[in-house]
Tab-separated table of C-alpha atoms in Angstrom:
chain	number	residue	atom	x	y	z
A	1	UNK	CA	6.346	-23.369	-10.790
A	2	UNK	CA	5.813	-20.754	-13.554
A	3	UNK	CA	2.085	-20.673	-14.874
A	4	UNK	CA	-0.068	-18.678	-17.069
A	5	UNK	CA	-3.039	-17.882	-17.618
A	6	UNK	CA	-5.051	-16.136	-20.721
A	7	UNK	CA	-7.944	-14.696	-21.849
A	8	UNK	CA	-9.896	-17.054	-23.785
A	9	UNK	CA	-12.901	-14.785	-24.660
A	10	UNK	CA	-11.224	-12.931	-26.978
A	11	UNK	CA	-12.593	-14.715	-30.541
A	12	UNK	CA	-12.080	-11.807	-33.016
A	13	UNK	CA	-15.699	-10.525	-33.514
A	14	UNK	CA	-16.100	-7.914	-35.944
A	15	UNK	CA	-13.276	-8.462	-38.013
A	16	UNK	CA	-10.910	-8.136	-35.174
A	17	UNK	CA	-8.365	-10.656	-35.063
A	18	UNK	CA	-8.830	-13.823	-32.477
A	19	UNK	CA	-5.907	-13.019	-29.882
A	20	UNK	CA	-7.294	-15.825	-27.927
A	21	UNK	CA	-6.477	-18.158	-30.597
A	22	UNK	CA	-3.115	-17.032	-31.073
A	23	UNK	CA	-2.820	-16.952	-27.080
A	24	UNK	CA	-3.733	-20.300	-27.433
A	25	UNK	CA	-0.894	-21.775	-29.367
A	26	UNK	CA	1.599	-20.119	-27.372
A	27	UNK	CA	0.150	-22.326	-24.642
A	28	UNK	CA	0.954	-25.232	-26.284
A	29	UNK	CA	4.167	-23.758	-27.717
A	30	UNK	CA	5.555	-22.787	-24.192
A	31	UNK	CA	4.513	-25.841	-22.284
A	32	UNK	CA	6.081	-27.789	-25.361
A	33	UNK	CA	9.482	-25.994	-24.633
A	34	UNK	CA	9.541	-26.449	-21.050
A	35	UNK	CA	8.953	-22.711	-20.882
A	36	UNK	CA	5.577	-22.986	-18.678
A	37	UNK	CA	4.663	-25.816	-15.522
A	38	UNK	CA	0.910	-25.155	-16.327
A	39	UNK	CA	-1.261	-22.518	-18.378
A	40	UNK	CA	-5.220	-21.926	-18.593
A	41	UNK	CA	-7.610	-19.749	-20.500
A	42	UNK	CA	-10.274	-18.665	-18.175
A	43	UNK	CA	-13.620	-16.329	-18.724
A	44	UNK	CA	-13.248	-14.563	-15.818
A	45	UNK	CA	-10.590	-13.343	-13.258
A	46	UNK	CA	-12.797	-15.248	-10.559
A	47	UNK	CA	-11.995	-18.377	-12.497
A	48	UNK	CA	-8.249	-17.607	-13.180
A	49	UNK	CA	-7.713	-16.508	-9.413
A	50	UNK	CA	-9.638	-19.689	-7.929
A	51	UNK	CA	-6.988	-21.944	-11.005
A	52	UNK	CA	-3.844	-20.621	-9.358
A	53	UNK	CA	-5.193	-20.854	-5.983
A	54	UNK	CA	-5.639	-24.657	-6.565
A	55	UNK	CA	-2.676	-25.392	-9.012
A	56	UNK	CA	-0.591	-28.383	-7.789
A	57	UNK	CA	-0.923	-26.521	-3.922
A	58	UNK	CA	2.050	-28.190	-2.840
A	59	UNK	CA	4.630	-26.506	-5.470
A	60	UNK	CA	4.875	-23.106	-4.395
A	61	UNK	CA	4.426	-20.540	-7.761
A	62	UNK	CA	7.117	-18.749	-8.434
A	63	UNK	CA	6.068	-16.924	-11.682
A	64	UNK	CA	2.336	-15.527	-13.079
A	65	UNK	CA	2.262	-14.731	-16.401
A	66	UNK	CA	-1.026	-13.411	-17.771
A	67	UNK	CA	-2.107	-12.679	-21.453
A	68	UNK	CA	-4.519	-10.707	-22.491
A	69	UNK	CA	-5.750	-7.166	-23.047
A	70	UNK	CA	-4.533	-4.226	-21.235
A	71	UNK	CA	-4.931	-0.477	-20.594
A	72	UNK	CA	-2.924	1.825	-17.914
A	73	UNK	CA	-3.959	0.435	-14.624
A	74	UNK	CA	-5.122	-2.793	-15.093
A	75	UNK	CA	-4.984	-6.239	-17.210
A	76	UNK	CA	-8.836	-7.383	-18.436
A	77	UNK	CA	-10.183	-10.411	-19.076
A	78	UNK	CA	-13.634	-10.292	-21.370
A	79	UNK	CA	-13.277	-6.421	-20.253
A	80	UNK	CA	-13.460	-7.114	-16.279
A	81	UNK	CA	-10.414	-4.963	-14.771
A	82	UNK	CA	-7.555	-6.408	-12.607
A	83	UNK	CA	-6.475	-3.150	-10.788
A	84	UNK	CA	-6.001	-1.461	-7.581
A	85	UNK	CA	-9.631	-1.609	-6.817
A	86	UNK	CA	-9.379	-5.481	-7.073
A	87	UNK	CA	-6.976	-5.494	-4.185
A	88	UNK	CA	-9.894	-3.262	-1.790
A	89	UNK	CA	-11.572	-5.163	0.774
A	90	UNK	CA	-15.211	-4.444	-0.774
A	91	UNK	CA	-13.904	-6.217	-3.904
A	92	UNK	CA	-15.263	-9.481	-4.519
A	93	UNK	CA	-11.624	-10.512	-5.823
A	94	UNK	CA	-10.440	-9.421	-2.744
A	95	UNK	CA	-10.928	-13.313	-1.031
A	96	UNK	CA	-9.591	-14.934	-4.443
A	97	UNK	CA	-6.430	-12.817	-4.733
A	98	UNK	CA	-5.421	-13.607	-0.890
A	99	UNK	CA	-5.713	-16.967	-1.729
A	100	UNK	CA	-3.313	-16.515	-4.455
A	101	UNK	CA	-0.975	-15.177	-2.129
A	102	UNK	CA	-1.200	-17.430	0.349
A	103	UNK	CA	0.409	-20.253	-2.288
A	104	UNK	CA	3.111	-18.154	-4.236
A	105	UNK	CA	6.407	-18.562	-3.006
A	106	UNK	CA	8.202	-15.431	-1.359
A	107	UNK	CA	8.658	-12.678	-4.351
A	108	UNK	CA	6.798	-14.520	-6.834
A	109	UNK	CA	6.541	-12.152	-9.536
A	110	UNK	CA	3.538	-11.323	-11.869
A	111	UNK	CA	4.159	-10.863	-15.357
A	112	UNK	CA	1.294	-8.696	-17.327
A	113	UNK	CA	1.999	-9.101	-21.339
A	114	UNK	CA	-0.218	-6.537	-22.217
A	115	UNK	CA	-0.930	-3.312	-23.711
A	116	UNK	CA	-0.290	-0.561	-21.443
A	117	UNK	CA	-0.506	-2.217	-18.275
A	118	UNK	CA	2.176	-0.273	-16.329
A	119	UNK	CA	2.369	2.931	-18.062
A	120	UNK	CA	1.299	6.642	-16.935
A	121	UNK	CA	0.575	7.181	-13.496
A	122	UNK	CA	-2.297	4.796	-13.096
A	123	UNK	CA	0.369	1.518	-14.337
A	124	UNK	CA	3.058	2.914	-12.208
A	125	UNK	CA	0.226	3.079	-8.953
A	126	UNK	CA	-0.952	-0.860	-10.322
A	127	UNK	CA	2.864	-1.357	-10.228
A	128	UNK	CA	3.471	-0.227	-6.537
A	129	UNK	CA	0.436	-1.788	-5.279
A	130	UNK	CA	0.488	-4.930	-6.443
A	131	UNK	CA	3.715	-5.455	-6.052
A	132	UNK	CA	3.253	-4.547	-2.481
A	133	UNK	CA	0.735	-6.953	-1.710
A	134	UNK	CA	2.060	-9.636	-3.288
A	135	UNK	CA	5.758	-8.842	-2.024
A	136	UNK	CA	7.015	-9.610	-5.352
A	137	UNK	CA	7.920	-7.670	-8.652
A	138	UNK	CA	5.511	-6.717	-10.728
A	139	UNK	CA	6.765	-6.904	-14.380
A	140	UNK	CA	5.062	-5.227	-17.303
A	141	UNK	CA	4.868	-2.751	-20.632
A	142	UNK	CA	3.907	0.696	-21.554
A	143	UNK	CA	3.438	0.308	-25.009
A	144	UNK	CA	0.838	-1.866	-27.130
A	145	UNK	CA	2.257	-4.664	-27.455
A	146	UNK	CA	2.205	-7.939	-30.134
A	147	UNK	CA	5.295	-9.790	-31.583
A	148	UNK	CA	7.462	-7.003	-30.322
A	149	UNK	CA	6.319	-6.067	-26.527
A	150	UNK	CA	8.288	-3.072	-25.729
A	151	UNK	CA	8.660	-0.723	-22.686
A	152	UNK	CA	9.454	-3.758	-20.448
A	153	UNK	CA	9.535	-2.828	-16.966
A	154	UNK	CA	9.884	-4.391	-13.533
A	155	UNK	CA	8.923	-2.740	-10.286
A	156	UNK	CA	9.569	-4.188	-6.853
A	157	UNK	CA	8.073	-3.729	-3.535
A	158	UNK	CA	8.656	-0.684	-1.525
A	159	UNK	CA	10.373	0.991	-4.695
A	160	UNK	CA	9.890	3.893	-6.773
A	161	UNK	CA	9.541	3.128	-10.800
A	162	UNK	CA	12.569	3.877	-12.328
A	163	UNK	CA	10.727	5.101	-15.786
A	164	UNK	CA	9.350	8.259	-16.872
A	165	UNK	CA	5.126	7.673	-16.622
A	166	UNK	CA	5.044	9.618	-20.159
A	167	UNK	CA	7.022	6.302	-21.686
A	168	UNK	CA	5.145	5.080	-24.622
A	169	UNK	CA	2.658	7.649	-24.389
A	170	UNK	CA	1.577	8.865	-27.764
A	171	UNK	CA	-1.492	11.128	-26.908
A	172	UNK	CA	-2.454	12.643	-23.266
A	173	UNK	CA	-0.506	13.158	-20.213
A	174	UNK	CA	0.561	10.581	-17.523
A	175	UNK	CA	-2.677	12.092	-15.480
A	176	UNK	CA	-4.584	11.327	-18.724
A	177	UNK	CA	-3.666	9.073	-21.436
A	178	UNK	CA	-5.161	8.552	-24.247
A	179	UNK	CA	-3.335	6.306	-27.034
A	180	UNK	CA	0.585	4.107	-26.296
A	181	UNK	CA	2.979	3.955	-29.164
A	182	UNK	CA	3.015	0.673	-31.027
A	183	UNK	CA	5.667	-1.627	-29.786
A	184	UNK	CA	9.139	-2.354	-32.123
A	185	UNK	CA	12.509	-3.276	-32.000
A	186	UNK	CA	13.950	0.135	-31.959
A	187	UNK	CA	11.637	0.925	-28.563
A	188	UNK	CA	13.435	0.854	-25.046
A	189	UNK	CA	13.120	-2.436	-23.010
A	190	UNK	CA	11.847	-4.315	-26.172
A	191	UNK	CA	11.758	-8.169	-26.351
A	192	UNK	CA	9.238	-10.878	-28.005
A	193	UNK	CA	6.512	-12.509	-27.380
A	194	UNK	CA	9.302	-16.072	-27.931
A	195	UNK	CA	11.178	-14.689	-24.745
A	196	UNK	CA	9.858	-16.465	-21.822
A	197	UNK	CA	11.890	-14.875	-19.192
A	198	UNK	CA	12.158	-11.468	-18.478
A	199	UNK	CA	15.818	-10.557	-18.885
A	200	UNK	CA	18.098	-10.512	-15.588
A	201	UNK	CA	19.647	-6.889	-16.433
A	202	UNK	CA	15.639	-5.985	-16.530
């Protein structure tokens, strides 16, 4: 199976725009297409974990895709962090995430189409790690990303990112970033948000 799940808190307060609306329709428009077995917009990661733990438990997963917000490090839904922390035994998504595991075929990979997820240092540690405990590749982006979702990058378990941690840094350091380069055509590893596979040379 390939599933996704989103982050349906995001309703565009302040003038912002409603990503979760537009997160929405891709739902439909990728389960439409065949693109997507299932798809859910959850509140909270202990919702979204507990979803994929129970999704049709007898068809292993083979793909997680999850939209949403980002920043270097971690994936957010309503501003509560997936990250390294997450994977500690104090964390209460510690139990959840196990679960996960314990239903995703061999090397399912994770898919994070959001901002920043896997670049400077902190992504390419989120990278390793969750890769590692998931024994699976951990696909992602180092830029901000929207229509265009560049710096695609895919990092498997036991390996070493193949990508400078300064890619698609605008402002600060890998050790400290501040602001990621808008995605676009012309930026490395660059696809949209209408591919629904991540390319086999990537």
């Amino acid at each position: 199976m390939r599933v996704m799940l989103y982050d349906q808190t995001c309703m565009g307060q302040d003038g912002r725009l409603p990503l979760s609306a537009a997160w929405r329709a891709g739902d439909g428009l990728y389960q439409g297409l065949g693109w997507l077995d299932a798809a859910r917009g959850v509140d909270t990661w202990r919702d979204g974990l507990a979803w994929l733990a129970d999704q049709s438990p007898d068809e292993p997963i083979e793909e997680i895709q999850f939209w949403g917000h980002g920043k270097w490090g971690c994936a957010l839904i309503d501003g509560q962090p997936l990250s390294l922390q997450s994977l500690s035994r104090r964390s209460p998504l510690r139990a959840p995430l196990e679960a996960v595991r314990a239903r995703t075929a061999p090397a399912v990979r994770w898919w994070f189409r959001t901002c920043e997820t896997v670049g400077a240092s902190a992504g390419q540690d989120f990278a390793r790690g969750w890769s590692d405990f998931f024994g699976g590749p951990v696909t992602g982006h180092t830029y901000i990303i929207g229509f265009w979702q560049s710096g695609l990058r895919t990092i498997r378990p036991g390996c070493e990112p193949d990508y400078a941690a300064s890619e698609g840094l605008k402002e600060g350091t890998p050790a400290a970033p501040l602001r990621a380069f808008t995605s676009a055509p012309w930026r490395p590893r660059t696809v949209s948000c209408l591919n629904a596979r991540v390319p086999k040379r990537w």
